[in-house]
Structure formats: C-alpha cells, structure tokens
Tab-separated table of C-alpha atoms in Angstrom:
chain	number	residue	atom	x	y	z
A	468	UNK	CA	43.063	-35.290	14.656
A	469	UNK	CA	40.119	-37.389	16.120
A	470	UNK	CA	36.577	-37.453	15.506
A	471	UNK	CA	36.303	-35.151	18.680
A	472	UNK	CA	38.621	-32.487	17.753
A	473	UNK	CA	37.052	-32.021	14.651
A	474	UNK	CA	33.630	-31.856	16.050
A	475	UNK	CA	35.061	-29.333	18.694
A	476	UNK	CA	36.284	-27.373	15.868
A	477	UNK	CA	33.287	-27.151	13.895
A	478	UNK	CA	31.198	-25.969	16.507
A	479	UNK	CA	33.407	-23.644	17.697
A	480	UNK	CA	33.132	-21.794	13.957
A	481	UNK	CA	29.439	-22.703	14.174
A	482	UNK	CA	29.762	-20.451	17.483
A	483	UNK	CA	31.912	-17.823	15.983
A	484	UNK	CA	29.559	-17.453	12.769
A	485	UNK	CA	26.430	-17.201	14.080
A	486	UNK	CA	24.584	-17.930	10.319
A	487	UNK	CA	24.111	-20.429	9.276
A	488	UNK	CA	27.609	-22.178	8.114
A	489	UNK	CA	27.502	-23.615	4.691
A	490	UNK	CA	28.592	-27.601	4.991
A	491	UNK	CA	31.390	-27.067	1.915
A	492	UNK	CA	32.567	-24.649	4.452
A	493	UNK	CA	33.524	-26.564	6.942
A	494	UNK	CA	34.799	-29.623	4.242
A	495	UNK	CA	37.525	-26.900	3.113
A	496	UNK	CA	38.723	-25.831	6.551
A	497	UNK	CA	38.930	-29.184	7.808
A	498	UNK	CA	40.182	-30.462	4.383
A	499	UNK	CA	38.037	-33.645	4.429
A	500	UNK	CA	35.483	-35.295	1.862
A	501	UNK	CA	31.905	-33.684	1.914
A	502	UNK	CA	30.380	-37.155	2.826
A	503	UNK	CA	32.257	-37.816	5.907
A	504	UNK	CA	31.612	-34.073	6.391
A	505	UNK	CA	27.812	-34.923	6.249
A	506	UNK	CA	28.361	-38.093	8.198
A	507	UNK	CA	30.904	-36.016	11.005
A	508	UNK	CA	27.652	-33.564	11.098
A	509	UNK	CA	24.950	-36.242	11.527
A	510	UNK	CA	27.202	-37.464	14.741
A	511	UNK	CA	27.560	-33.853	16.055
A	512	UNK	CA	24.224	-33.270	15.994
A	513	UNK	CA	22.927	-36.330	17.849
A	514	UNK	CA	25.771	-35.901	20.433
A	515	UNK	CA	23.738	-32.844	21.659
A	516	UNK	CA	20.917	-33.831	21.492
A	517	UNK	CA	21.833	-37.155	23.037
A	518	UNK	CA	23.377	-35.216	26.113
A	519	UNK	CA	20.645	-32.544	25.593
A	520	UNK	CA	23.084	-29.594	25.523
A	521	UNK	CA	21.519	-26.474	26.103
A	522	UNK	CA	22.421	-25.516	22.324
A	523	UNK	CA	21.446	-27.695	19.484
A	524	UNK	CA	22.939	-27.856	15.729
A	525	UNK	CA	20.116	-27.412	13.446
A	526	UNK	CA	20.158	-28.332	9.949
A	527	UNK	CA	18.430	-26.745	7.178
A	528	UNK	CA	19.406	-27.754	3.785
A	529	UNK	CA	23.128	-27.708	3.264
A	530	UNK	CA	23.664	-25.272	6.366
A	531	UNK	CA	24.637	-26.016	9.770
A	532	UNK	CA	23.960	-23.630	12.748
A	533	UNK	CA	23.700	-23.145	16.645
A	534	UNK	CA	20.600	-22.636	17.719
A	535	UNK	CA	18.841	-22.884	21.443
A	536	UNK	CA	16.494	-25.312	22.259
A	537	UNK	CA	12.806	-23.904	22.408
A	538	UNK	CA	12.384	-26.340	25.509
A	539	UNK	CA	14.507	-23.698	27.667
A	540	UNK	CA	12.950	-20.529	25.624
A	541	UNK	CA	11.145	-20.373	29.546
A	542	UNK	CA	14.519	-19.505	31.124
A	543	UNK	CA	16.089	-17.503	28.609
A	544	UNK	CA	12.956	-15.498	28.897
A	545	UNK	CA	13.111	-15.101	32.048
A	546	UNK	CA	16.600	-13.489	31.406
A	547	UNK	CA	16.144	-11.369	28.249
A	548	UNK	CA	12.339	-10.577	29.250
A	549	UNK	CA	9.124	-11.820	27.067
A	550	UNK	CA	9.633	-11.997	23.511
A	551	UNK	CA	6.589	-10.464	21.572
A	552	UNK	CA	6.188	-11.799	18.585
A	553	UNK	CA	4.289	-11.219	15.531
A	554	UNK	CA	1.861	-14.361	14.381
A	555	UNK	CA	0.965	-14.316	10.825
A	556	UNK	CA	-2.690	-14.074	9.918
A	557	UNK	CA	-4.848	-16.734	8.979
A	558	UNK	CA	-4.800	-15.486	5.495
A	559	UNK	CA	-0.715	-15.430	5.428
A	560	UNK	CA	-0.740	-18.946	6.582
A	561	UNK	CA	-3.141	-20.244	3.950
A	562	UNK	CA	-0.724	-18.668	1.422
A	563	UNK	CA	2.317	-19.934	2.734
A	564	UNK	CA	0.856	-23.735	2.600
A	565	UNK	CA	-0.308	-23.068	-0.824
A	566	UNK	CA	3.154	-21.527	-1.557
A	567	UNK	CA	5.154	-24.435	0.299
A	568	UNK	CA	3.347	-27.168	-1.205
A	569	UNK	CA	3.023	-25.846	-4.366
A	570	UNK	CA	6.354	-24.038	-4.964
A	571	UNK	CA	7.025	-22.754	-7.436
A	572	UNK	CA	4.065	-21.011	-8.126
A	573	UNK	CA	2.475	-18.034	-9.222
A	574	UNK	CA	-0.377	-15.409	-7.204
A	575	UNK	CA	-2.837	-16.583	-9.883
A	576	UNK	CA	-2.279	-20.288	-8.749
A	577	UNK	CA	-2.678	-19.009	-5.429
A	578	UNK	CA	-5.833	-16.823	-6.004
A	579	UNK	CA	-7.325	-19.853	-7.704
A	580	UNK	CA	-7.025	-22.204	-4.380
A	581	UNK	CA	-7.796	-19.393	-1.998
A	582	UNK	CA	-10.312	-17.997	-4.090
A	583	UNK	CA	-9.057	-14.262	-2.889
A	584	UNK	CA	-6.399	-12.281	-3.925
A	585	UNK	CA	-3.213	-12.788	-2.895
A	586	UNK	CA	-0.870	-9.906	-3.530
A	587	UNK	CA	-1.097	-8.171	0.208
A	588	UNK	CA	-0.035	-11.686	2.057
A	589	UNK	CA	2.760	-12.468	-0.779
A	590	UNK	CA	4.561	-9.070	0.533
A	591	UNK	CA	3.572	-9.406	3.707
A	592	UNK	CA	5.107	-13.286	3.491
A	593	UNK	CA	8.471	-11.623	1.575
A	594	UNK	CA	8.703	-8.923	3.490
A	595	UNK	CA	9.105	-11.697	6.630
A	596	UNK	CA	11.705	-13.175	4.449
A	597	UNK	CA	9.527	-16.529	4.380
A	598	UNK	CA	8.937	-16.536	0.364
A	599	UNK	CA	10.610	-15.401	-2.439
A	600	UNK	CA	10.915	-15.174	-6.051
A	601	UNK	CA	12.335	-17.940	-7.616
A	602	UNK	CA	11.826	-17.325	-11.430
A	603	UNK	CA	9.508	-16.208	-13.974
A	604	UNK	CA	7.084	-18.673	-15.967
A	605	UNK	CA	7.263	-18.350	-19.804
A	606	UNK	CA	3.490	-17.168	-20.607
A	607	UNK	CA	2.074	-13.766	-21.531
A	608	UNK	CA	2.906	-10.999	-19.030
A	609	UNK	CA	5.542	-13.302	-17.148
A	610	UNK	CA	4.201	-14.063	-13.719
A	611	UNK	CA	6.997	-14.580	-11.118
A	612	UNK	CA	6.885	-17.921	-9.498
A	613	UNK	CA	7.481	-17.708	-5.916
A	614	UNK	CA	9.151	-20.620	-3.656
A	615	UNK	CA	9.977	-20.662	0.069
A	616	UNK	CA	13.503	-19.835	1.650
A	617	UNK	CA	16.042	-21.521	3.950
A	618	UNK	CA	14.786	-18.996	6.883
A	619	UNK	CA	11.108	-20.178	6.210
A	620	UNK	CA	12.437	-23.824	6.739
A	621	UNK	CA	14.237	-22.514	9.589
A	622	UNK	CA	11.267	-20.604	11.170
A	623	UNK	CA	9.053	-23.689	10.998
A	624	UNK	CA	11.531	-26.005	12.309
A	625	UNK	CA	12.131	-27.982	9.076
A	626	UNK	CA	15.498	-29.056	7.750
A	627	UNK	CA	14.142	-29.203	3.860
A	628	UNK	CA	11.084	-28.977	2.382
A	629	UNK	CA	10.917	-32.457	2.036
A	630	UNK	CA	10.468	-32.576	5.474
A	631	UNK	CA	6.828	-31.402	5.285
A	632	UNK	CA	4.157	-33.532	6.383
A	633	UNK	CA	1.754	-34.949	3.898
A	634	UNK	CA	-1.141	-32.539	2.486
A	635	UNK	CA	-4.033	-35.146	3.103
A	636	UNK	CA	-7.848	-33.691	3.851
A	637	UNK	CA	-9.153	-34.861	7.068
A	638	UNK	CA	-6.094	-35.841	8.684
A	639	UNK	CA	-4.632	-33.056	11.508
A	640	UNK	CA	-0.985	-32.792	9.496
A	641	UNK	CA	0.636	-32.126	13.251
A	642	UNK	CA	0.588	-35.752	14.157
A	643	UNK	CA	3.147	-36.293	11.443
A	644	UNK	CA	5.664	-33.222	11.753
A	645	UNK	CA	9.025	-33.499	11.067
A	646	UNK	CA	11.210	-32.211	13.669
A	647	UNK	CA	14.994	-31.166	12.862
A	648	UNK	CA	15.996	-31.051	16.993
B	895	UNK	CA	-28.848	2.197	20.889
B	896	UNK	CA	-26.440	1.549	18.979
B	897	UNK	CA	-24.563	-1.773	19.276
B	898	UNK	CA	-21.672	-3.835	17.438
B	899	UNK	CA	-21.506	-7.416	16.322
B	900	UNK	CA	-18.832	-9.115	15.654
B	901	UNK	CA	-18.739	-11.585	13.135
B	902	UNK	CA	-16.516	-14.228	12.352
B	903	UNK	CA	-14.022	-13.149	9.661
B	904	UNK	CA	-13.845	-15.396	6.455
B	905	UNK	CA	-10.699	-15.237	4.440
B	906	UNK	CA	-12.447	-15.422	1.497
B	907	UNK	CA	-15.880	-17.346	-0.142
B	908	UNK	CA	-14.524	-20.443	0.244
B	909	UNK	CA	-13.730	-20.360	3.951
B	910	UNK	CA	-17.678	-18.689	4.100
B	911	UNK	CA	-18.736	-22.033	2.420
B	912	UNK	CA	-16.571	-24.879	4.502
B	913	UNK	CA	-18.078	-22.528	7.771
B	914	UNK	CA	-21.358	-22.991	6.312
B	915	UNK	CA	-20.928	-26.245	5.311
B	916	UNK	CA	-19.761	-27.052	9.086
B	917	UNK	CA	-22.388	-25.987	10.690
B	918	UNK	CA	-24.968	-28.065	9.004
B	919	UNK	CA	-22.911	-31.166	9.528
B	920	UNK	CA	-22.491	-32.610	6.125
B	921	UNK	CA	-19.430	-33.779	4.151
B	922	UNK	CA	-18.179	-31.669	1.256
B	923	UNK	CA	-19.246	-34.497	-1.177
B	924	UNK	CA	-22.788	-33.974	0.761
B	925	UNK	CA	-23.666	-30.857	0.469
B	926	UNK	CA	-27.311	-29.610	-0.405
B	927	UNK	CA	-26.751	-26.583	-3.038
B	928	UNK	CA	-29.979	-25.018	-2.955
B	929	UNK	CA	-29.380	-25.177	1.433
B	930	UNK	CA	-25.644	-23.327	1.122
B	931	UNK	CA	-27.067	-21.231	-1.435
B	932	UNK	CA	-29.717	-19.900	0.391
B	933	UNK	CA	-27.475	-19.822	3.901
B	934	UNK	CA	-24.652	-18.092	1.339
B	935	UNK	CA	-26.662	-15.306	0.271
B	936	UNK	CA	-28.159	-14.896	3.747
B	937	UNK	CA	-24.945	-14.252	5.335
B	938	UNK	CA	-23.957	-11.787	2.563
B	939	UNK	CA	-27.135	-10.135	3.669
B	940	UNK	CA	-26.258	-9.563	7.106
B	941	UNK	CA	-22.597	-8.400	6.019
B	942	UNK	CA	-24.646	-5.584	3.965
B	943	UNK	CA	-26.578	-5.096	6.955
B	944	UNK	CA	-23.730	-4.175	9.184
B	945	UNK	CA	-21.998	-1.735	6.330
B	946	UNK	CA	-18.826	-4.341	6.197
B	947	UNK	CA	-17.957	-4.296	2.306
B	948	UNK	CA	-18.439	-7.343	0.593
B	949	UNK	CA	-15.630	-8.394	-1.717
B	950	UNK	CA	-16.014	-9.088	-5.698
B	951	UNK	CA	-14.940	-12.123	-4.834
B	952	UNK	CA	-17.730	-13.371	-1.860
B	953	UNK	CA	-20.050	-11.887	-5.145
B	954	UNK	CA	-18.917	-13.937	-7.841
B	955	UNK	CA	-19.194	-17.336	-5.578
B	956	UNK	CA	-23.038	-15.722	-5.384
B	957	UNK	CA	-23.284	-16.085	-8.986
B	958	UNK	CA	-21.257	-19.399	-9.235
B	959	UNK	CA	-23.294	-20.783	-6.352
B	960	UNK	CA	-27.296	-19.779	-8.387
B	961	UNK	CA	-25.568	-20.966	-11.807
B	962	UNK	CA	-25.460	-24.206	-10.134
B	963	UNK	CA	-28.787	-24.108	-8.624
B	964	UNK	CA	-30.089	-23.446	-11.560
B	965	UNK	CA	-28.202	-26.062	-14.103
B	966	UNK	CA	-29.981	-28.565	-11.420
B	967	UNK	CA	-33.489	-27.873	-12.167
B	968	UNK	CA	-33.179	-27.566	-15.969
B	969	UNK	CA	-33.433	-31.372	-17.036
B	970	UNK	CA	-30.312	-32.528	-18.620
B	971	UNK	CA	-30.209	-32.413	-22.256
B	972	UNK	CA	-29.407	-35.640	-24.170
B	973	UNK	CA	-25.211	-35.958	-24.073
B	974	UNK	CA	-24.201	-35.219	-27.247
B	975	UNK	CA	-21.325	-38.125	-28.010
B	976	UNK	CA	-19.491	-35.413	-30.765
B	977	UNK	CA	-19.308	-32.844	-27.480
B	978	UNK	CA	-16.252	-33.266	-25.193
B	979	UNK	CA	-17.430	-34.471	-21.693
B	980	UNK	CA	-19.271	-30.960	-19.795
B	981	UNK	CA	-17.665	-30.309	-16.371
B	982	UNK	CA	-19.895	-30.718	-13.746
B	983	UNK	CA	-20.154	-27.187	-12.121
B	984	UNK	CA	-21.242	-28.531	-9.005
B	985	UNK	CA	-18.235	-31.614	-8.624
B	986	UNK	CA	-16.173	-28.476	-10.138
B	987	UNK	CA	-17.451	-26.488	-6.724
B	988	UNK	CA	-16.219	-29.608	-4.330
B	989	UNK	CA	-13.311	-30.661	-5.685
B	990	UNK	CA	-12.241	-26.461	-4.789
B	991	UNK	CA	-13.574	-27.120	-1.439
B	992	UNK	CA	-12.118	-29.533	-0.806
B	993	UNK	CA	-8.517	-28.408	-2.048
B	994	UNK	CA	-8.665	-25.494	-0.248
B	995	UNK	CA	-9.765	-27.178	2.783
B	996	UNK	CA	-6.126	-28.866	2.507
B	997	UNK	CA	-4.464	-25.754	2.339
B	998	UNK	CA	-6.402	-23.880	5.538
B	999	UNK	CA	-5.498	-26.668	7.942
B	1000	UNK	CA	-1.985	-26.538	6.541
B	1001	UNK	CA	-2.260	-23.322	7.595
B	1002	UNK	CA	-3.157	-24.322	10.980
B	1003	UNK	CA	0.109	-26.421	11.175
B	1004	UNK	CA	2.075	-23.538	9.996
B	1005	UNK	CA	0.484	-21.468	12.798
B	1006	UNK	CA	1.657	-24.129	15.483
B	1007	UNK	CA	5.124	-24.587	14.216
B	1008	UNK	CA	5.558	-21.192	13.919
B	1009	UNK	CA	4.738	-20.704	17.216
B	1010	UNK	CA	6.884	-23.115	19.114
B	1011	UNK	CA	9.757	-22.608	16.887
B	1012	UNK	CA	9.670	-18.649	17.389
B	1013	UNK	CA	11.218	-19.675	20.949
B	1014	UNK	CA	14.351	-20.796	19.018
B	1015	UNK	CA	17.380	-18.332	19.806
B	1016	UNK	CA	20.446	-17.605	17.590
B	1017	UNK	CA	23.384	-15.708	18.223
B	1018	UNK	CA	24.347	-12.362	15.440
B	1019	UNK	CA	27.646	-12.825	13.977
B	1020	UNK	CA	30.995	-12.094	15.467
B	1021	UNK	CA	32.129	-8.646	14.075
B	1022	UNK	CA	35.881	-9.799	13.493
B	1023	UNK	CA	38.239	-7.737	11.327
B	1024	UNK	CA	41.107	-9.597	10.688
B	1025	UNK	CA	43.103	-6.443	9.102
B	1026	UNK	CA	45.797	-5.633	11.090
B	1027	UNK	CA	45.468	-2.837	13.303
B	1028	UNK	CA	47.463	0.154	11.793
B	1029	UNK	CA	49.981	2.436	14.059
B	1030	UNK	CA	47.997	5.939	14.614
B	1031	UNK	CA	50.395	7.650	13.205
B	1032	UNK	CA	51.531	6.819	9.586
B	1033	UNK	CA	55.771	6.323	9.618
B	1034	UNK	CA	55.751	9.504	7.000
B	1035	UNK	CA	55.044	11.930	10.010
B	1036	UNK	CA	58.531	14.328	10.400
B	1037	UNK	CA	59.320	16.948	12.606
B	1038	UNK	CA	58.839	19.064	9.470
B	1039	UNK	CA	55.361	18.404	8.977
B	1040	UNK	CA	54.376	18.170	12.581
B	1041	UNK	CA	55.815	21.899	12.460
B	1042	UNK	CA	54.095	22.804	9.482
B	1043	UNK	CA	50.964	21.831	11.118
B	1044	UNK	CA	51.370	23.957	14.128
B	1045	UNK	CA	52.282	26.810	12.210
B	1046	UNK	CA	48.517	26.359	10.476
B	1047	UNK	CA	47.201	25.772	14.055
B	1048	UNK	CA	48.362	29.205	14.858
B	1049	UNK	CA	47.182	30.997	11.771
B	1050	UNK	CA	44.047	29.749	12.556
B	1051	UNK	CA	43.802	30.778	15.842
B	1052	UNK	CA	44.483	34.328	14.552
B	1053	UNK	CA	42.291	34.359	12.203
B	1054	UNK	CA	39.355	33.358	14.064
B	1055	UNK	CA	40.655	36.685	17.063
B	1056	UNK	CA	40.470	38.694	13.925
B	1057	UNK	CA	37.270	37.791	13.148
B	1058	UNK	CA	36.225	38.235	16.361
B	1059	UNK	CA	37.089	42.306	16.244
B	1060	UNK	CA	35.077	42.722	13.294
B	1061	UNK	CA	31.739	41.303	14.128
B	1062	UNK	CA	29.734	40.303	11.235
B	1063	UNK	CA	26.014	40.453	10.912
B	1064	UNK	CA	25.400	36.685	10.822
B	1065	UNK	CA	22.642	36.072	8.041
B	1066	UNK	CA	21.715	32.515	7.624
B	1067	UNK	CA	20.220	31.040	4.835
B	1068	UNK	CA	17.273	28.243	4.632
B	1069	UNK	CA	17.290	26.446	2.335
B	1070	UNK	CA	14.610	23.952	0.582
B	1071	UNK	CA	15.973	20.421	1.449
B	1072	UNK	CA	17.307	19.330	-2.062
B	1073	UNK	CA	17.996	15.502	-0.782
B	1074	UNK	CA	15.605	13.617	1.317
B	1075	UNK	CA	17.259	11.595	3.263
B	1076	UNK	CA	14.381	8.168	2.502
B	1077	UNK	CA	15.796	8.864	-1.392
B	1078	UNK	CA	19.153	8.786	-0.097
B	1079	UNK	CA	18.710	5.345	2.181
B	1080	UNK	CA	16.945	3.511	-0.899
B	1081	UNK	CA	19.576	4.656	-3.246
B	1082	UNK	CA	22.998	3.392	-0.875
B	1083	UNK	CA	20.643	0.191	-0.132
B	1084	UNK	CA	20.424	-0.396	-3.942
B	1085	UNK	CA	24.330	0.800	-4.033
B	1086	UNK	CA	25.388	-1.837	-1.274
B	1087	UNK	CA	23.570	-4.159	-2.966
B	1088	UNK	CA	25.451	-4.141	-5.910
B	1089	UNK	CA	28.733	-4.180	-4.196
B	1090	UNK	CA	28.966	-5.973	-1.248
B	1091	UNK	CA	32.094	-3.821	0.099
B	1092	UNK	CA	32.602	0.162	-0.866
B	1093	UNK	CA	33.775	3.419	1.378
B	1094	UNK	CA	32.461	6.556	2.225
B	1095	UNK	CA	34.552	8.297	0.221
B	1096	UNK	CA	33.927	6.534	-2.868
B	1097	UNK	CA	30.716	6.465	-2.771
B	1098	UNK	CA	30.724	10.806	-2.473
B	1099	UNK	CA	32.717	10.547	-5.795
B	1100	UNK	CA	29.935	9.136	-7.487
B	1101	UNK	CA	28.562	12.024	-10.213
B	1102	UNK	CA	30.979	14.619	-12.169
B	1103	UNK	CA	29.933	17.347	-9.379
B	1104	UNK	CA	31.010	18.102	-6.029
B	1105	UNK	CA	28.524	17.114	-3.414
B	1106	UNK	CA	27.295	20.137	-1.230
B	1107	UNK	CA	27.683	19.645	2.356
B	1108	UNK	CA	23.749	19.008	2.496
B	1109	UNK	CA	24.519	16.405	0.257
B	1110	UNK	CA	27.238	14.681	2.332
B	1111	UNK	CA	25.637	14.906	5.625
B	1112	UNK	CA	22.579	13.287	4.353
B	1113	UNK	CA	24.113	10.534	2.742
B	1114	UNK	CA	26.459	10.203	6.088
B	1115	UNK	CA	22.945	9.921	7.949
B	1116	UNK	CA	21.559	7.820	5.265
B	1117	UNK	CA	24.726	5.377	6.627
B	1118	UNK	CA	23.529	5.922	10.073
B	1119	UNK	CA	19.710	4.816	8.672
B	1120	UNK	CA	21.344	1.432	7.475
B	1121	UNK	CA	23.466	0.703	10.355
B	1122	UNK	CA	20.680	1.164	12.252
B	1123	UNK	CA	18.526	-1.487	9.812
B	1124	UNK	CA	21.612	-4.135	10.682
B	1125	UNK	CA	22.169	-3.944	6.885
B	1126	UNK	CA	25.829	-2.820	6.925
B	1127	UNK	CA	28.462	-2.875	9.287
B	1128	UNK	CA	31.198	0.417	9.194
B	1129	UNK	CA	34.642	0.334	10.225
B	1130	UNK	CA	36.955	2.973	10.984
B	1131	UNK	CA	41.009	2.497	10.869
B	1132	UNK	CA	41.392	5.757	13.014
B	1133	UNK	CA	39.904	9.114	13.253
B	1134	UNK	CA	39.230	11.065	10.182
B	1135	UNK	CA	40.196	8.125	8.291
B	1136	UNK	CA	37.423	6.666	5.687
B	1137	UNK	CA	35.000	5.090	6.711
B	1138	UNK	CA	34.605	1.245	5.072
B	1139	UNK	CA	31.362	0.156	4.206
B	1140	UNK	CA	30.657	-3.643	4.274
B	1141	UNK	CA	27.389	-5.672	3.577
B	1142	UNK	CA	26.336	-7.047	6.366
B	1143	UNK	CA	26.286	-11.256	5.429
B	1144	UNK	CA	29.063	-10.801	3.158
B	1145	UNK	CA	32.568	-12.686	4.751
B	1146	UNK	CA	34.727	-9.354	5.423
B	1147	UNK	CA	38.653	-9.730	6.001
C-alpha cells in the first residue's frame, strides 16, 4: 500500500466520521507507527491545501477532521441560505481570554482581572461548549478550575492552545494568529 | 418630553477607567488620579441620573479610587525599615489596568476569529449500523401459531361487536399529570449519561412497580425530547420490536 492509498483511506473515514477522528484511530486501522501516522497526516493536510481542495483536514490536538474552507462559506451560503449566528458578548470574550490564557483557573481569578463577576458568562461560555471544568483546587470551599475544550480550539481556528498568539499590551494580537488551514 | 440616551456600556469599572483614561489621552502609567477620580464619579452620576443601576462593583472602584486620592495628600510617613515594603495602592491600581487591558483586546481577537471561523462547515456523522439486518419474521413462526393468532384476531373482533350492542356510558377520567415530562427528559439525560447504550424496555423496568401508561408515554416522549436535542440516536429492528437507545458520540456496532 502506498503513501496515496493510505491517505485515500484516511480521508475517506475522516468523511464517513464526521467528528473529529482520534489520530490512534487511524494508527490501529492502518496498523502503522503513530509517528509516521503524524508525519502521513502532516502530508495529507498540505496536499489540500496545496491543491486548495474545497475541504480541508483540520487539526486540533490529537484529532483529525474534514472541515470546509471558510474562503467558500460565500457559496455554500448561497446554497444552504445565510447562517445566523450568535456572537458572544464583549463580556464572554473577556472571560474566555482570561480563561484561555490562564487555564486552569478559577471565577475568583477571573473576577479579580475583570473586576466583575463572572458566573453568568462562565455558563453562558459552557453552555457553548467553549469552557469546561477541568478540576477542583485544594483550598477551602473547593473552587472548580475551568480550562478550554477541543471545540473552543476548533471554533477559533486553533489546532492547540499553544497556538495562541502572545498576550502582550499594546500590540493588536491579530497580526500574529495562528492559523490551522 | 421625554427622551433616551444611550450610553456606552462598560463591562465593568475597569473598562469605565481604560474609557476614561482614553479619552484624556494619557498612558496607564500617566494617569492623573484626582482627574479619573473626579471624571469616575461624574459618570456614576449620570448613570444615577438615567435610573441604570450601578453595580457594587463600579462602587467599590469609587472607594478604591478616593482611598488613593487621599493616601496622596497625606505626606508619607517615615518608612519604617522593621515594616515589610507597603504596596503602593495607586501602582496596585495600574498594574490591574493594565492586565486587564491585555485580556479585553484578547477579547477582541477572540471576537474576530470567532467570526471568520463560524463560516467553517462540518458534516454530522454517518448513522451506520453494522448489525445485520434480521428476517421480519423470526424462523420460530409455525402454522400453529400463525393459527393461534387468527383465532385471537377473531375473538377480538367479537368482542369489540359485543360491545358495540351494549353501549356504555363512556366516563373519562382527568387526571393530575403525575410525571412532567422536563423531570422525565433530565432524568433519561442523566440515565444516558451513565450508560452510553440502553433500550426502551429496560429502562421501563427501572423501579419495583409497574409504570402506568402515563408513565410510559411520557418517558416515550421524553425519547422523542432527546432525539430531537441530537443527544441520542434510536433504532428499531422491526415493528413492535424494542427500541435501542444509543448515545449519540458513542461508536455503536
């Protein structure tokens, strides 16, 4: 089986899943070693971008998936109709940077930085399946800490969280995105 | 006349002081305490003016904001060398600004990406069920039962003419709706969660009583609720048969 086959396979079960396909996964079914795995996926990836496919394989963390490309959202709107969506407030947003950079970490942190309280934009940020518990810290009355998930990564276009830009004052953060496409 | 304003909304005292701050052009590390204090307390004015409610929180940064003000004019006492090193309430004051200020045009990124990647499309999974489809009819169907069954068909039938001779005051009976069908939906979601894969049958046994037919109807439309939600997927071998219930994300097969 050549390099082709196997990427021909794996995006056919990326195709059939849907999700987001765990990368152990696909080792198992196509009984190779997770590194050339990794390496196999790397290649796939820049194959469609390189011939700018009109799907792309997006990574986030140790998950593969099809995705479109929000370049063409235009067209595919045109098809399925305008897509309302629902922005987050400024106040969400504050609390899912303080959250993102600051994971894990618990409302108090977050009421200290904001300097308001945070409970209504932590459920309104879990509810959206952007945040979620991650654990509890080990002082009196055992705050949970609260962390960001894969679909948050996802939703912002970010394969891991290390992808974030920098936190620096003064300097507009959106000159130094990461971008997973 | 009545009229409305509309003011700009602050997500807090902080974003009230880096507006403030803004507007009269300085740098955080700049910034005239007695001027914000006075601009501070102004604005909270006008908010009291136009009946908006002002937060604890825009009322404590009142009091932190005159604290300072007033630690400046009383001259400093001599530092005492035994004392550990006083916090300066005012650097204390910046150095939030100024963190928070991080965090609120993070927040602005956030918004963009958010944006542009919301135009990102994904496809549901594929609802495969690899179980092999069964026959309709089971191999243990014989011309005896299939007899059997008509006879009951018939006895039916003649049961239901006699019932038509007599006719029966029909009385029915409301009564108070003992399950509510939002219990019912929270308690199969916490159910489901638990086990990923369970049937509809099963899940009736649950409890040393029979269920009344209120009972099973609402926890059939309690189903419906979560099908609905996209949180479970059903499957049916054939007609009458019961019903599987599978957690939708789990690998089914």
């Amino acid at each position: 089986m050549d390099e082709r086959e196997r990427m021909a396979i794996v995006e056919s079960i990326l195709f059939v899943s849907g999700d987001p396909v765990n990368i152990r996964d696909i080792a198992q079914i196509l009984d190779m070693d997770l590194r050339l795995v990794r390496k196999l996926m790397e290649k796939m990836t820049d194959c469609h971008s390189f011939e700018r496919r009109g799907l792309q394989v997006i990574r986030v963390n140790d998950t593969y998936q099809l995705a479109t490309r929000p370049e063409f959202s235009t067209y595919i709107e045109k098809y399925i109709g305008q897509q309302s969506m629902q922005v987050l407030s400024q106040a969400c947003l504050e609390t899912l940077a303080v959250i993102a950079y600051r994971q894990p970490v618990t409302k108090s942190d977050m009421e200290a930085i904001r300097g308001v309280k945070c409970d209504h934009t932590v459920t309104i940020l879990q509810n959206r399946g952007y945040i979620q518990e991650v654990d509890r810290l080990d002082t009196p009355g055992r705050p949970y800490l609260y962390g960001t998930t894969d679909l948050f990564l996802r939703s912002f276009g970010l394969s891991s969280i290390e992808n974030l830009p920098p936190l620096d004052p003064g300097q507009d953060p959106g000159q130094s995105g990461a971008d997973n496409s | 006349m009545s009229y409305l304003v509309k003011l700009d909304q602050f997500e807090g005292p902080l974003d009230l002081l880096l507006h403030l701050i803004s507007k009269s052009k300085v740098q955080i590390e700049d910034v005239s305490i007695t001027e914000i204090t006075e601009q501070y307390l102004e604005t909270l004015h006008t908010m009291k003016q136009f009946d908006i409610e002002i937060a604890s929180e825009f009322l404590i940064m009142a009091s932190t904001l005159l604290y300072i003000k007033s630690c400046l004019l009383i001259p400093k006492s001599k530092p005492d060398p035994e004392e550990e090193e006083e916090t300066d309430p005012k650097q204390e004051l910046i150095d939030r600004l100024q963190e928070y200020r991080k965090y609120k045009e993070a927040g602005n990124w956030f918004r963009k990406r958010e944006v542009y990647y919301s135009r990102v499309f994904y496809k549901l999974p594929e609802e495969t069920s690899v179980e092999e489809r069964k026959e309709f009819l089971s191999p243990d169907v014989s011309p005896a039962l299939l007899c059997r069954t008509f006879m009951e068909l018939l006895d039916h039938v003649k049961n239901r003419e006699k019932r038509k001779e007599k006719p029966v005051p029909v009385v029915h009976e409301i009564k108070r709706d003992p399950v509510l069908l939002k219990e019912r939906v929270t308690q199969l979601r916490d159910y489901i969660g638990q086990c990923a894969r369970t049937t509809f049958f099963k899940m009736l046994q649950s409890g040393d009583r029979d269920h009344t037919k209120d009972e099973i109807i609402v926890t059939f439309l309690a189903l419906l609720v979560l099908l609905k939600e996209n949180d479970i997927v059903l499957q049916q071998e054939y007609p009458f048969e019961d019903i599987q219930i599978i957690r939708k994300g789990v690998v089914y097969g």
